Coordinates of C-alpha atoms in Angstrom, one line a residue:
Chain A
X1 CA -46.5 162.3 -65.3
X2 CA -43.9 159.7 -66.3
X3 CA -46.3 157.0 -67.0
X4 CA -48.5 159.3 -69.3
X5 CA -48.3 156.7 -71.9
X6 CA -49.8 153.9 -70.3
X7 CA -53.1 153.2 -71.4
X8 CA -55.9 153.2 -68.7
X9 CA -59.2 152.4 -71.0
X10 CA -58.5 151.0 -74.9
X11 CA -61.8 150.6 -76.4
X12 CA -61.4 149.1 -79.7
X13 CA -64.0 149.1 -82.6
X14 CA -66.9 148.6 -80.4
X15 CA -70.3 148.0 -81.3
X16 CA -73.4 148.2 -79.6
X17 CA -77.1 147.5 -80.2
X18 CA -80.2 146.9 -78.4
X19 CA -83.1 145.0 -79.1
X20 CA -86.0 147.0 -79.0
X21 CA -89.3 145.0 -78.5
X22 CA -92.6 146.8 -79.0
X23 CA -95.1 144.4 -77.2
X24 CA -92.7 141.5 -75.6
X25 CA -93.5 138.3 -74.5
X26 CA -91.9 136.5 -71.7
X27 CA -93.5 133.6 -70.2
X28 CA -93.4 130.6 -72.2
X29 CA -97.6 130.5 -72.7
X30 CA -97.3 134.2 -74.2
X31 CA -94.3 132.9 -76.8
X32 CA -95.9 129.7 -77.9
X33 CA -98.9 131.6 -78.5
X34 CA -97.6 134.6 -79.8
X35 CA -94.6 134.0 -81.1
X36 CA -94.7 136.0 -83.9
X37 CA -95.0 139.3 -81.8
X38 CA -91.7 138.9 -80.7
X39 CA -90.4 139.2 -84.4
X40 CA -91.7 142.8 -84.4
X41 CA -88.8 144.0 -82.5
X42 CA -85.8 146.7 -84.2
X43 CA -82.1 146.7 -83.8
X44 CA -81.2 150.2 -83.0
X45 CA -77.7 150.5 -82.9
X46 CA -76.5 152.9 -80.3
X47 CA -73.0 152.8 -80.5
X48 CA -71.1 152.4 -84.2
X49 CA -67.5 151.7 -84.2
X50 CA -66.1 153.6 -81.3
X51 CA -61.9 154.0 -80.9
X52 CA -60.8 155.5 -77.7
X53 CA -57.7 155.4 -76.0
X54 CA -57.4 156.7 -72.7
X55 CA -54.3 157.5 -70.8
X56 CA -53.7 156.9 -67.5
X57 CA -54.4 160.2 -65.4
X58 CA -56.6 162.1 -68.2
X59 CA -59.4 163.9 -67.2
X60 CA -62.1 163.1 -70.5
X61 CA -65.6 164.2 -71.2
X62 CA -67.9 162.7 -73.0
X63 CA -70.3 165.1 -74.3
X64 CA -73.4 165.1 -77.3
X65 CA -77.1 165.5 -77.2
X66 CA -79.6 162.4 -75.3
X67 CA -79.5 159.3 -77.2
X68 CA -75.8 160.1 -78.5
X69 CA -74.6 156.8 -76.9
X70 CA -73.0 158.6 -73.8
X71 CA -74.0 156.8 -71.2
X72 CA -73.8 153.3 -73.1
X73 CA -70.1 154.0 -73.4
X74 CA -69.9 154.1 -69.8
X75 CA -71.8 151.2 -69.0
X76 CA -69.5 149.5 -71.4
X77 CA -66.3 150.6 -69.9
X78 CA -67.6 149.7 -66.3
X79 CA -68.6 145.7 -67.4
X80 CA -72.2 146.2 -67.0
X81 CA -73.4 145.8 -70.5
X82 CA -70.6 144.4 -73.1
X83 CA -69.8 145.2 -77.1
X84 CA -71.8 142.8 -79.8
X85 CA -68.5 143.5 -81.4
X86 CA -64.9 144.5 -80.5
X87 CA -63.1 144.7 -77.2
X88 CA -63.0 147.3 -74.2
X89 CA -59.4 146.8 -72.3
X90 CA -59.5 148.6 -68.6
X91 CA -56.3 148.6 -66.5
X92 CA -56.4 149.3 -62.4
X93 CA -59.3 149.3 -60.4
X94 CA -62.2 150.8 -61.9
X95 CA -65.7 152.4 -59.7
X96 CA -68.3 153.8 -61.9
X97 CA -70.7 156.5 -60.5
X98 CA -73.2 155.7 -63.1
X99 CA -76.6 156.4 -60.5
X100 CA -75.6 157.7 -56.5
X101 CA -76.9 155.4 -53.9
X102 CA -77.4 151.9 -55.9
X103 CA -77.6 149.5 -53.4
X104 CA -78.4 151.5 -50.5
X105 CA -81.2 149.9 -48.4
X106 CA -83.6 152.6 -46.7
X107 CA -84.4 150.3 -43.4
X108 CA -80.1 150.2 -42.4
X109 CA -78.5 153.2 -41.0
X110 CA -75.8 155.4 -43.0
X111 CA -73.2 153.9 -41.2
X112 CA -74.7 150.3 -42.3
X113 CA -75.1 151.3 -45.8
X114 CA -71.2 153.0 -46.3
X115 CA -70.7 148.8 -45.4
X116 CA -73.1 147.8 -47.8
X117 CA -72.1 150.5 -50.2
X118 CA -68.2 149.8 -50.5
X119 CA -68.9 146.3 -50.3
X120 CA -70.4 146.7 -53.9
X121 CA -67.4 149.0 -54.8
X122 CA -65.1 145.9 -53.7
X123 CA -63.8 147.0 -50.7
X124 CA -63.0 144.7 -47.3
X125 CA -64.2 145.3 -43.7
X126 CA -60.5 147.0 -42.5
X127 CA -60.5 149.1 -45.6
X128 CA -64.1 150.3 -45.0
X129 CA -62.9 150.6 -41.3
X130 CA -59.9 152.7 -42.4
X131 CA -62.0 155.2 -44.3
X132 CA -65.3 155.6 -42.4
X133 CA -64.8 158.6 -40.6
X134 CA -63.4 160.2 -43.7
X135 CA -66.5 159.5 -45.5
X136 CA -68.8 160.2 -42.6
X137 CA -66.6 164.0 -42.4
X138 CA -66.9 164.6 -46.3
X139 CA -70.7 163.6 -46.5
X140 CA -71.4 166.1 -43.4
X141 CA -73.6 163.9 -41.9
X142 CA -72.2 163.4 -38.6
X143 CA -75.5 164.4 -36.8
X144 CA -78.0 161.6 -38.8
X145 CA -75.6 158.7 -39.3
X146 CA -77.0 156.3 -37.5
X147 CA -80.2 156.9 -38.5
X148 CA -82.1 154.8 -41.0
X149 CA -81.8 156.3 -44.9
X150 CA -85.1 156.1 -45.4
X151 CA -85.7 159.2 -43.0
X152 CA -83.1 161.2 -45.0
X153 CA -83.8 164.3 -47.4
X154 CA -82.8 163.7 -51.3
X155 CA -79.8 166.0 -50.9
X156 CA -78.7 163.7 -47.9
X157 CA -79.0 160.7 -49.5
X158 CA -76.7 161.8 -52.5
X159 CA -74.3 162.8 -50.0
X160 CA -73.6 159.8 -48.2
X161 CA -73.6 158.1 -51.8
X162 CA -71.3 160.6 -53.1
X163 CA -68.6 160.5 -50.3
X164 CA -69.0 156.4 -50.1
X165 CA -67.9 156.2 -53.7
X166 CA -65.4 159.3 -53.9
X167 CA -63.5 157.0 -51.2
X168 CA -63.1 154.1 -52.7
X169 CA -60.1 155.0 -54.2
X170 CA -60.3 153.6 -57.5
X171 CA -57.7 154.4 -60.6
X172 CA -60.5 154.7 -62.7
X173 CA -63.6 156.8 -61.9
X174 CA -66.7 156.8 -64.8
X175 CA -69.0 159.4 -63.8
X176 CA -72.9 159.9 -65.3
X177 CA -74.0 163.2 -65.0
X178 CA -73.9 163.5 -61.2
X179 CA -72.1 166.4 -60.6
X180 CA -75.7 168.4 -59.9
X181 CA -75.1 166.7 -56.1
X182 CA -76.4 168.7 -52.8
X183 CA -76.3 172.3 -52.6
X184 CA -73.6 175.0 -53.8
X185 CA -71.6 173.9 -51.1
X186 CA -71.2 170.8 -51.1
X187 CA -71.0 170.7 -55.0
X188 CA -68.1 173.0 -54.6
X189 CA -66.7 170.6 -52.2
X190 CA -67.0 167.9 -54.8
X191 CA -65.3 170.0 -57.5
X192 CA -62.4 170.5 -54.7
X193 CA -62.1 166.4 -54.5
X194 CA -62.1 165.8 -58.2
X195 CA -59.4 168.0 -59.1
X196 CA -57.5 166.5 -56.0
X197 CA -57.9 163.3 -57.6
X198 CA -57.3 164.6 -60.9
X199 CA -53.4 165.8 -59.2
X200 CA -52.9 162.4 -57.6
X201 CA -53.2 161.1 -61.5
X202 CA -56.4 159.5 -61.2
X203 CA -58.1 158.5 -64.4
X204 CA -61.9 160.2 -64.9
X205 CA -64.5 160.0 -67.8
X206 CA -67.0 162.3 -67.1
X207 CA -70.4 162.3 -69.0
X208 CA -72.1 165.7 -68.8
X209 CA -74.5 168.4 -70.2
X210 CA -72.9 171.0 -68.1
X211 CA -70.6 172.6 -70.4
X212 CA -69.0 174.7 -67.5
X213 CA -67.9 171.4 -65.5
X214 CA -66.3 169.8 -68.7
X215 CA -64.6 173.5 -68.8
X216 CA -63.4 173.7 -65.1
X217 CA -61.9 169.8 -65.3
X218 CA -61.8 168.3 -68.0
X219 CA -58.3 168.3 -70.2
X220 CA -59.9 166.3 -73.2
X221 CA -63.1 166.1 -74.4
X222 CA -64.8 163.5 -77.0
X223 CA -67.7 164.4 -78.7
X224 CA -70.5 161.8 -79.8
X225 CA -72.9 162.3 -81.8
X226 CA -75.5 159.4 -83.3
X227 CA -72.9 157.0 -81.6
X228 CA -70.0 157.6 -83.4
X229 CA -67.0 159.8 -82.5
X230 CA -67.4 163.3 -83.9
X231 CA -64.9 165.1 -82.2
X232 CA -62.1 164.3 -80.3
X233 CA -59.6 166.7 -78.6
X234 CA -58.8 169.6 -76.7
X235 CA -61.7 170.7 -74.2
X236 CA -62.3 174.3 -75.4
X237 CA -62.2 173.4 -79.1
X238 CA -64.4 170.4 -78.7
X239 CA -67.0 172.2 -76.9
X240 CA -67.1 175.8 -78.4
X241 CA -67.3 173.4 -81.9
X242 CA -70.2 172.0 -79.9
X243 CA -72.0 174.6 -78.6
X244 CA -71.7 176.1 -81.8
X245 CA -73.4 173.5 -83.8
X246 CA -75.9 172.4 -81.4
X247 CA -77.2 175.9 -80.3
Chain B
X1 CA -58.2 130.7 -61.8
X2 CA -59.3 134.4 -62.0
X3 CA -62.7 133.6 -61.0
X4 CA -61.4 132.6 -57.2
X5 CA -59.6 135.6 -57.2
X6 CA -62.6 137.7 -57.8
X7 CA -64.6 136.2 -55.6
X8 CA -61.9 136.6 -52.4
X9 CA -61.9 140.5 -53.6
X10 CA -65.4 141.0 -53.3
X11 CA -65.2 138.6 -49.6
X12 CA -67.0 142.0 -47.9
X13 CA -69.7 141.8 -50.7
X14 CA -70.4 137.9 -50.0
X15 CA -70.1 138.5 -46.1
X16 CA -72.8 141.4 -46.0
X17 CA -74.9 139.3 -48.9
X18 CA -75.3 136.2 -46.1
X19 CA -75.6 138.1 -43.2
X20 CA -78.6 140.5 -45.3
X21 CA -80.3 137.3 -46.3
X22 CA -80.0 135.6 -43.1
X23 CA -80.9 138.7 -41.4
X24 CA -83.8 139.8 -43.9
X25 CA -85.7 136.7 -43.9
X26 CA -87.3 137.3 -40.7
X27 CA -87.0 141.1 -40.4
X28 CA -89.9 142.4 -39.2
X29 CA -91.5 139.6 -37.4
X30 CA -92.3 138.9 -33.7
X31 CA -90.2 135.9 -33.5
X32 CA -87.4 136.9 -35.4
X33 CA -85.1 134.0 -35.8
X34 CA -87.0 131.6 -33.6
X35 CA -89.1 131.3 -36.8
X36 CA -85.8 128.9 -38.3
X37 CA -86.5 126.7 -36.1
X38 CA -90.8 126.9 -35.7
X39 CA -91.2 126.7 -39.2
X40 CA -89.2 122.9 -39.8
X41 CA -90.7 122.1 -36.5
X42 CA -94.4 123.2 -38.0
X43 CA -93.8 120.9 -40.7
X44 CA -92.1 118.3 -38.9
X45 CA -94.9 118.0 -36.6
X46 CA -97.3 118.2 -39.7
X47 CA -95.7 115.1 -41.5
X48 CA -95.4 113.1 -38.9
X49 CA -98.7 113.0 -37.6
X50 CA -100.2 112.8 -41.1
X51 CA -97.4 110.3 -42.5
X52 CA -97.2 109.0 -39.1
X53 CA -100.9 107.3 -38.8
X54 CA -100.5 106.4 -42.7
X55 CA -96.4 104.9 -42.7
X56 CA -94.8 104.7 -39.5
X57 CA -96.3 101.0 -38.6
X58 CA -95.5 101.4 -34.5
X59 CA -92.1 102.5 -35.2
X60 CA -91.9 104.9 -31.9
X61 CA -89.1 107.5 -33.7
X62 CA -90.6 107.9 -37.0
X63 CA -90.6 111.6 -36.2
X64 CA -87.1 111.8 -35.8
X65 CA -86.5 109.6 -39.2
X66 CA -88.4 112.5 -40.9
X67 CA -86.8 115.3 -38.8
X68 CA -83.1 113.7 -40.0
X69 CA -84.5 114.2 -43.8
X70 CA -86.4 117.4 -43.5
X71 CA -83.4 119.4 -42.1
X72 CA -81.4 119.0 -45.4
X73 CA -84.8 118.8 -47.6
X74 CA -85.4 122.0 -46.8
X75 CA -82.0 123.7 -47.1
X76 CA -82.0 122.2 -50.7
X77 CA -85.4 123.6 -51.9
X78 CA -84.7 127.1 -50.3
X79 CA -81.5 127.4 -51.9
X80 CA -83.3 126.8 -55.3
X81 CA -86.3 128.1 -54.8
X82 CA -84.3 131.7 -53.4
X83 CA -81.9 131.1 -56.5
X84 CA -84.3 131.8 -59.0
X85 CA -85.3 135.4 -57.6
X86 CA -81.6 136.4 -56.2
X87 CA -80.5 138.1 -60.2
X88 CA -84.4 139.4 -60.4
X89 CA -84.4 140.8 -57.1
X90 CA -81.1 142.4 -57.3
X91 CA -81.4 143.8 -60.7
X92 CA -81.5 147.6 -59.6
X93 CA -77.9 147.3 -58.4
X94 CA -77.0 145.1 -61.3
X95 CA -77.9 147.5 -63.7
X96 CA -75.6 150.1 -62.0
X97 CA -72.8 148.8 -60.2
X98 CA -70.1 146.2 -61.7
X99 CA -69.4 143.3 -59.0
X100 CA -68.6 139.9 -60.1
X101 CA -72.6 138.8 -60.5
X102 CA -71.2 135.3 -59.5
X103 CA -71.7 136.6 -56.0
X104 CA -75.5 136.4 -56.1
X105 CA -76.0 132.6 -56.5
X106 CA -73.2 132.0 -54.0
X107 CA -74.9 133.6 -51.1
X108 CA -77.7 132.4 -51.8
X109 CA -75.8 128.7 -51.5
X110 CA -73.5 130.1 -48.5
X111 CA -76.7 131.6 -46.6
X112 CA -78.7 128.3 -47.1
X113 CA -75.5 126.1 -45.3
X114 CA -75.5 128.5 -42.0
X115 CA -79.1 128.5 -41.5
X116 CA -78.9 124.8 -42.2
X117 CA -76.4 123.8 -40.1
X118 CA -78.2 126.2 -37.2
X119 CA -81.2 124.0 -37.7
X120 CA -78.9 120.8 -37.4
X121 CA -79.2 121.6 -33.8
X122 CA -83.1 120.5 -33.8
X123 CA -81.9 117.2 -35.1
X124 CA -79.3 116.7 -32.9
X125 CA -81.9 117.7 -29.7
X126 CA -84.2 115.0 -30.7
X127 CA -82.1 112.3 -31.0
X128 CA -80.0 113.1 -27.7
X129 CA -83.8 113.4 -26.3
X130 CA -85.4 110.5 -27.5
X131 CA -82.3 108.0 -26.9
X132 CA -80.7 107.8 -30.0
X133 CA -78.1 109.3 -29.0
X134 CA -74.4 110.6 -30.8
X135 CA -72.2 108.2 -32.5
X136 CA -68.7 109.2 -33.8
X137 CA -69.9 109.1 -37.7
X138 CA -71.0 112.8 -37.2
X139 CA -67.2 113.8 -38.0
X140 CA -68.7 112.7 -41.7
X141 CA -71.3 115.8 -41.1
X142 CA -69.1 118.3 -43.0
X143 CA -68.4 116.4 -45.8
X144 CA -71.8 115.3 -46.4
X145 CA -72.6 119.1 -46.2
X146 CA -70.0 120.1 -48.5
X147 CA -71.2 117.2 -51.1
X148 CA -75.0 119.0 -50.5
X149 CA -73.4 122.7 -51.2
X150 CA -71.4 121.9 -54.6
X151 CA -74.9 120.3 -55.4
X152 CA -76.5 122.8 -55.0
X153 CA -74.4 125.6 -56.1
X154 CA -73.9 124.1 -59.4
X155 CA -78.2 124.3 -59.7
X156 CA -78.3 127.4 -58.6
X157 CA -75.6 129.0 -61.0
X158 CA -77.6 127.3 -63.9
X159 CA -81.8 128.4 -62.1
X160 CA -80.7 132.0 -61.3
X161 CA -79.2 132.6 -64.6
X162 CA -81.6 130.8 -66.9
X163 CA -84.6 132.7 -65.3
X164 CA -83.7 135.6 -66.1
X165 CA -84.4 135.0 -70.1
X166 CA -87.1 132.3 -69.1
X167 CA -89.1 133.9 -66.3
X168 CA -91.0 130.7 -66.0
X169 CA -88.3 128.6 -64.6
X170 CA -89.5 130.0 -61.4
X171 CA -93.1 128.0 -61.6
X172 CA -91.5 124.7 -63.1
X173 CA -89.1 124.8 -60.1
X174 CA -92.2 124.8 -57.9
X175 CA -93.3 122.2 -59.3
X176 CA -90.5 120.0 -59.7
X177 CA -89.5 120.5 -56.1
X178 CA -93.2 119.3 -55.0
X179 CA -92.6 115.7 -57.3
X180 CA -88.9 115.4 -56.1
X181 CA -90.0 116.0 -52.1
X182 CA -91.9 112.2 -52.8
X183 CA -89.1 111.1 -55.0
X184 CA -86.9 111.5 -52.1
X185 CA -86.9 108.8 -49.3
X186 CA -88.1 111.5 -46.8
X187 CA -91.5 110.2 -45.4
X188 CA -90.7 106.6 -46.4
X189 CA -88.4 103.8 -46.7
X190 CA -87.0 103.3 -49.6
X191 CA -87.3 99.3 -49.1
X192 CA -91.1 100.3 -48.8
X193 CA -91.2 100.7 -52.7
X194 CA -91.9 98.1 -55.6
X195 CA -87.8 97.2 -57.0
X196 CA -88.4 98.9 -60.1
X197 CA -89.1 102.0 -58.5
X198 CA -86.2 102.1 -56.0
X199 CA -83.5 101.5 -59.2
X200 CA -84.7 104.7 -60.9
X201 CA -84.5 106.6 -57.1
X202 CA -81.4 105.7 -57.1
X203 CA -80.9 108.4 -59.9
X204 CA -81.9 111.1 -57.2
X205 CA -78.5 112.6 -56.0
X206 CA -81.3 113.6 -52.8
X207 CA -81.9 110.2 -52.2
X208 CA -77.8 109.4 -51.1
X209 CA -77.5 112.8 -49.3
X210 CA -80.4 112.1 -47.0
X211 CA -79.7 108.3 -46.5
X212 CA -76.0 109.7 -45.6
X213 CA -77.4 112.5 -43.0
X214 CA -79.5 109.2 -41.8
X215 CA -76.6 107.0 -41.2
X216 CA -74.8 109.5 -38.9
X217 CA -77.5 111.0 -37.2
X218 CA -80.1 108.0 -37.2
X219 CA -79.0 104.3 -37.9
X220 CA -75.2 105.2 -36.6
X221 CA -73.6 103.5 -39.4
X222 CA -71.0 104.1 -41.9
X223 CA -72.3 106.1 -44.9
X224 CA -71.9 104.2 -48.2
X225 CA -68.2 106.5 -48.9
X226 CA -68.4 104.9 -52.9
X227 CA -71.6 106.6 -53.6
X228 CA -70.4 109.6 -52.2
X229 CA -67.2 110.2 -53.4
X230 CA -69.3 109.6 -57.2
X231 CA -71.9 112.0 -56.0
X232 CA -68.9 114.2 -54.8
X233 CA -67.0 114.4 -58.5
X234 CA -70.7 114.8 -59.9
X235 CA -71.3 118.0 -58.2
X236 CA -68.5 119.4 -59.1
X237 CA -68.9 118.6 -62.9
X238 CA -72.7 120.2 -62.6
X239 CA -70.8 123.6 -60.7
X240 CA -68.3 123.4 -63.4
X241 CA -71.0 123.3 -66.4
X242 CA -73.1 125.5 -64.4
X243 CA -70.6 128.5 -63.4
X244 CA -70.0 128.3 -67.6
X245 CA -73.5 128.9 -68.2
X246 CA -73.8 131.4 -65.9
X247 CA -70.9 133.5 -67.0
X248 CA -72.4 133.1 -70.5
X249 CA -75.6 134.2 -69.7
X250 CA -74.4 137.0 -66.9
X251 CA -73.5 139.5 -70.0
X252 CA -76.9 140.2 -70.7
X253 CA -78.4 140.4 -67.5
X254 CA -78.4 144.6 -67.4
X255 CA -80.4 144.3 -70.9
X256 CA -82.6 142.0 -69.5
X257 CA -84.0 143.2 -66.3

């Protein structure tokens, strides 16, 4: 890789905190007349002073226990939430997996919603065009397509999602804990496309309690723990260090 | 500017937003889209026999002088009245999926303009009908329109962001839009009103967007082009200071919903 020093995702001392409010009031009647309830809120910071650097075409996993910050990092990198302090820096075009099947609507057919679908994702009508039937062959669906989504199964479902946003053909793919998608097959199948896009140089954060995924794809691995950086390096390393402390 | 950019990126998102709304709004009904035109007729028909008998004094086309106004009445209290639930209503793909959130108010805007100028073809039936006939000020049609959008789109970047931290926006709106509907020269002349009155109208950007729709469709006369052109560099100013507060406000949306 010749370009192995460009930087896809820079996150640079980033804070994060979220307000939590234990009886909230919203309308402007409740806050006039309660307005000190809204005092009895906490700051819980989630995320303390991250540094990451992230090179064009790594593979990285973020990994810790629930409520390490995992999955706030991620929202962070893909613009849905931002830092209270410090800056994240993203280069190339960026899709986040963060939940399969956002934005689907259950009364339009699975062809509709692959439109609907990489419209979200940023995509125009002839680049949808191009890749329909390549996302209709890779979700398997060819029989049901043009039926509405409401009358699919669960594992369905999160195949249509999964091949509408595996073909969007992104630089930068942020994935939360999705891998678990369909049967045996078809996760195999999905393992096949990531490491495909993995040798076209394709950047991928990966956040994941399955230590074998991290394993099979993943050449770095950061470690968070009460959301600051506790590890950061080779995959086996990192993980057998936390496997080791955690079980 | 970036934000023009972003927007012509995300053109597929905007087209399938308008076409869902459109679409949507009668899904699921008998009459489908016959119901954009019954429901201004409803009302037009409801106005003008009440207002009629109370306002019209023998003056055989009051209906269509109310039809000329309601058209664009309506496509302006739609716009804002769908603008303060299109972040709410969308906040299960906000919360997942990055898009440039500026998308939401826009369709709302953009959706509002086609089924307003759809409906422009009742108005335009009614005065070929009753004898009023076409002039050649209708080639001012799209500008007034455009004036009308850029209105509208700078309220609706500042109502569908604000609500979201002030969830009772929604109600004030309602209310506000019922006092503006008899702010707005729509059931009356404005000459009908006492002087002091008809100055502080005057302050009602409504009140020079539906005289304007009037003069082309109704009294065939040049619209006052002074008053528009101010109106014009207006709405722009309000889009400007309303796209700001918008993007300011946009950060926090995930947290909020």
């Amino acid at each position: 890789m010749k370009e192995s020093n460009d930087i896809a995702i820079k996150v640079d001392h980033v804070y994060k905190s979220f307000n939590i409010y234990y009886d909230r009031a919203n309308t402007l009647k409740e806050r006039m007349l309660f307005w000190a309830r809204n005092k009895r809120r906490e700051k819980r910071e989630i995320l303390k002073d991250i540094n990451l650097e992230i090179k064009k075409g790594e593979t990285v996993a973020l990994i810790g226990v629930n409520g390490s910050g995992k999955s706030t990092l991620l929202k962070l990198m893909t613009q849905i939430i931002f830092p209270n302090q410090g800056t994240i820096e993203t280069k190339g075009k960026l899709t986040s997996l963060l939940e399969l099947g956002a934005g689907f609507h259950p009364d339009f057919s699975g062809r509709e919603n692959i439109y609907f679908n990489s419209s979200i994702f940023g995509l125009t009508k002839k680049e949808i065009d191009k890749r329909l039937d390549q996302i209709i062959e890779f979700s398997e669906l060819q029989d049901f397509i043009d039926n509405p989504v409401s009358t699919y199964s669960s594992g369905m479902y999160m195949r249509l999602a999964f091949s509408v946003a595996i073909n969007v053909d992104a630089e930068i793919l942020l994935i939360d804990e999705i891998l678990s998608v369909g049967d045996q097959h078809f996760q195999e199948k999905c393992f096949a496309k990531m490491r495909e896009l993995k040798a076209q140089g394709k950047t991928m954060v990966f956040v994941t309690h399955s230590m074998e995924s991290v394993r099979n794809l993943c050449d770095r691995a950061v470690w968070l723990y009460d959301g600051q950086v506790r590890m950061d390096g080779n995959t086996d390393e990192v993980v057998n260090e936390y496997l080791r402390v955690t079980t | 500017m970036n934000i023009f950019k972003k927007i012509y990126n995300y053109r597929e998102l905007l087209k399938t937003n308008v076409k869902k709304e459109i679409r949507g709004r009668y899904k699921n009904s008998i009459l489908g889209i016959m119901w954009s035109f019954l429901n201004p007729l409803l009302q037009l028909a409801v106005y003008s026999i009440i207002f009629g008998a109370l306002l019209a004094g023998g003056d055989k086309t009051y209906h269509i002088y109310i039809c000329v106004a309601l058209i664009p009445w309506t496509y302006f209290t739609t716009a804002i009245t769908q603008s303060a639930f299109t972040v709410i209503g969308n906040a299960d793909i906000i919360k997942k999926v990055y898009f440039p959130r500026e998308i939401l108010p826009i369709s709302v805007v953009t959706s509002g303009a086609v089924n307003f100028v759809i409906s422009t073809i009742i108005i335009l039936a009614f005065v070929i009908f009753s004898g009023i006939g076409l002039s050649w000020y209708l080639v001012f049609y799209p500008f007034i329109l455009l004036i009308q959008f850029i209105l509208l789109l700078g309220i609706s970047f500042i109502v569908s962001s604000v609500t979201v931290y002030f969830r009772d926006l929604e109600h004030i709106i309602g209310v506000i839009l019922m006092a503006a509907f008899y702010a707005t020269p729509i059931v009356y002349k404005l000459e009908q009103l006492p002087a002091n009155l008809q100055i502080i109208m005057q302050l009602n950007p409504m009140t020079h967007l539906i005289n304007a729709y009037r003069d082309i469709f109704y009294y065939h006369q040049m619209p006052n082009m002074q008053i528009l052109c101010i109106l014009l560099a207006l709405s722009i100013l309000l889009t400007v200071i309303g796209y700001f507060i918008f993007k300011k406000l946009q950060k926090g949306f995930a947290e909020e919903l």
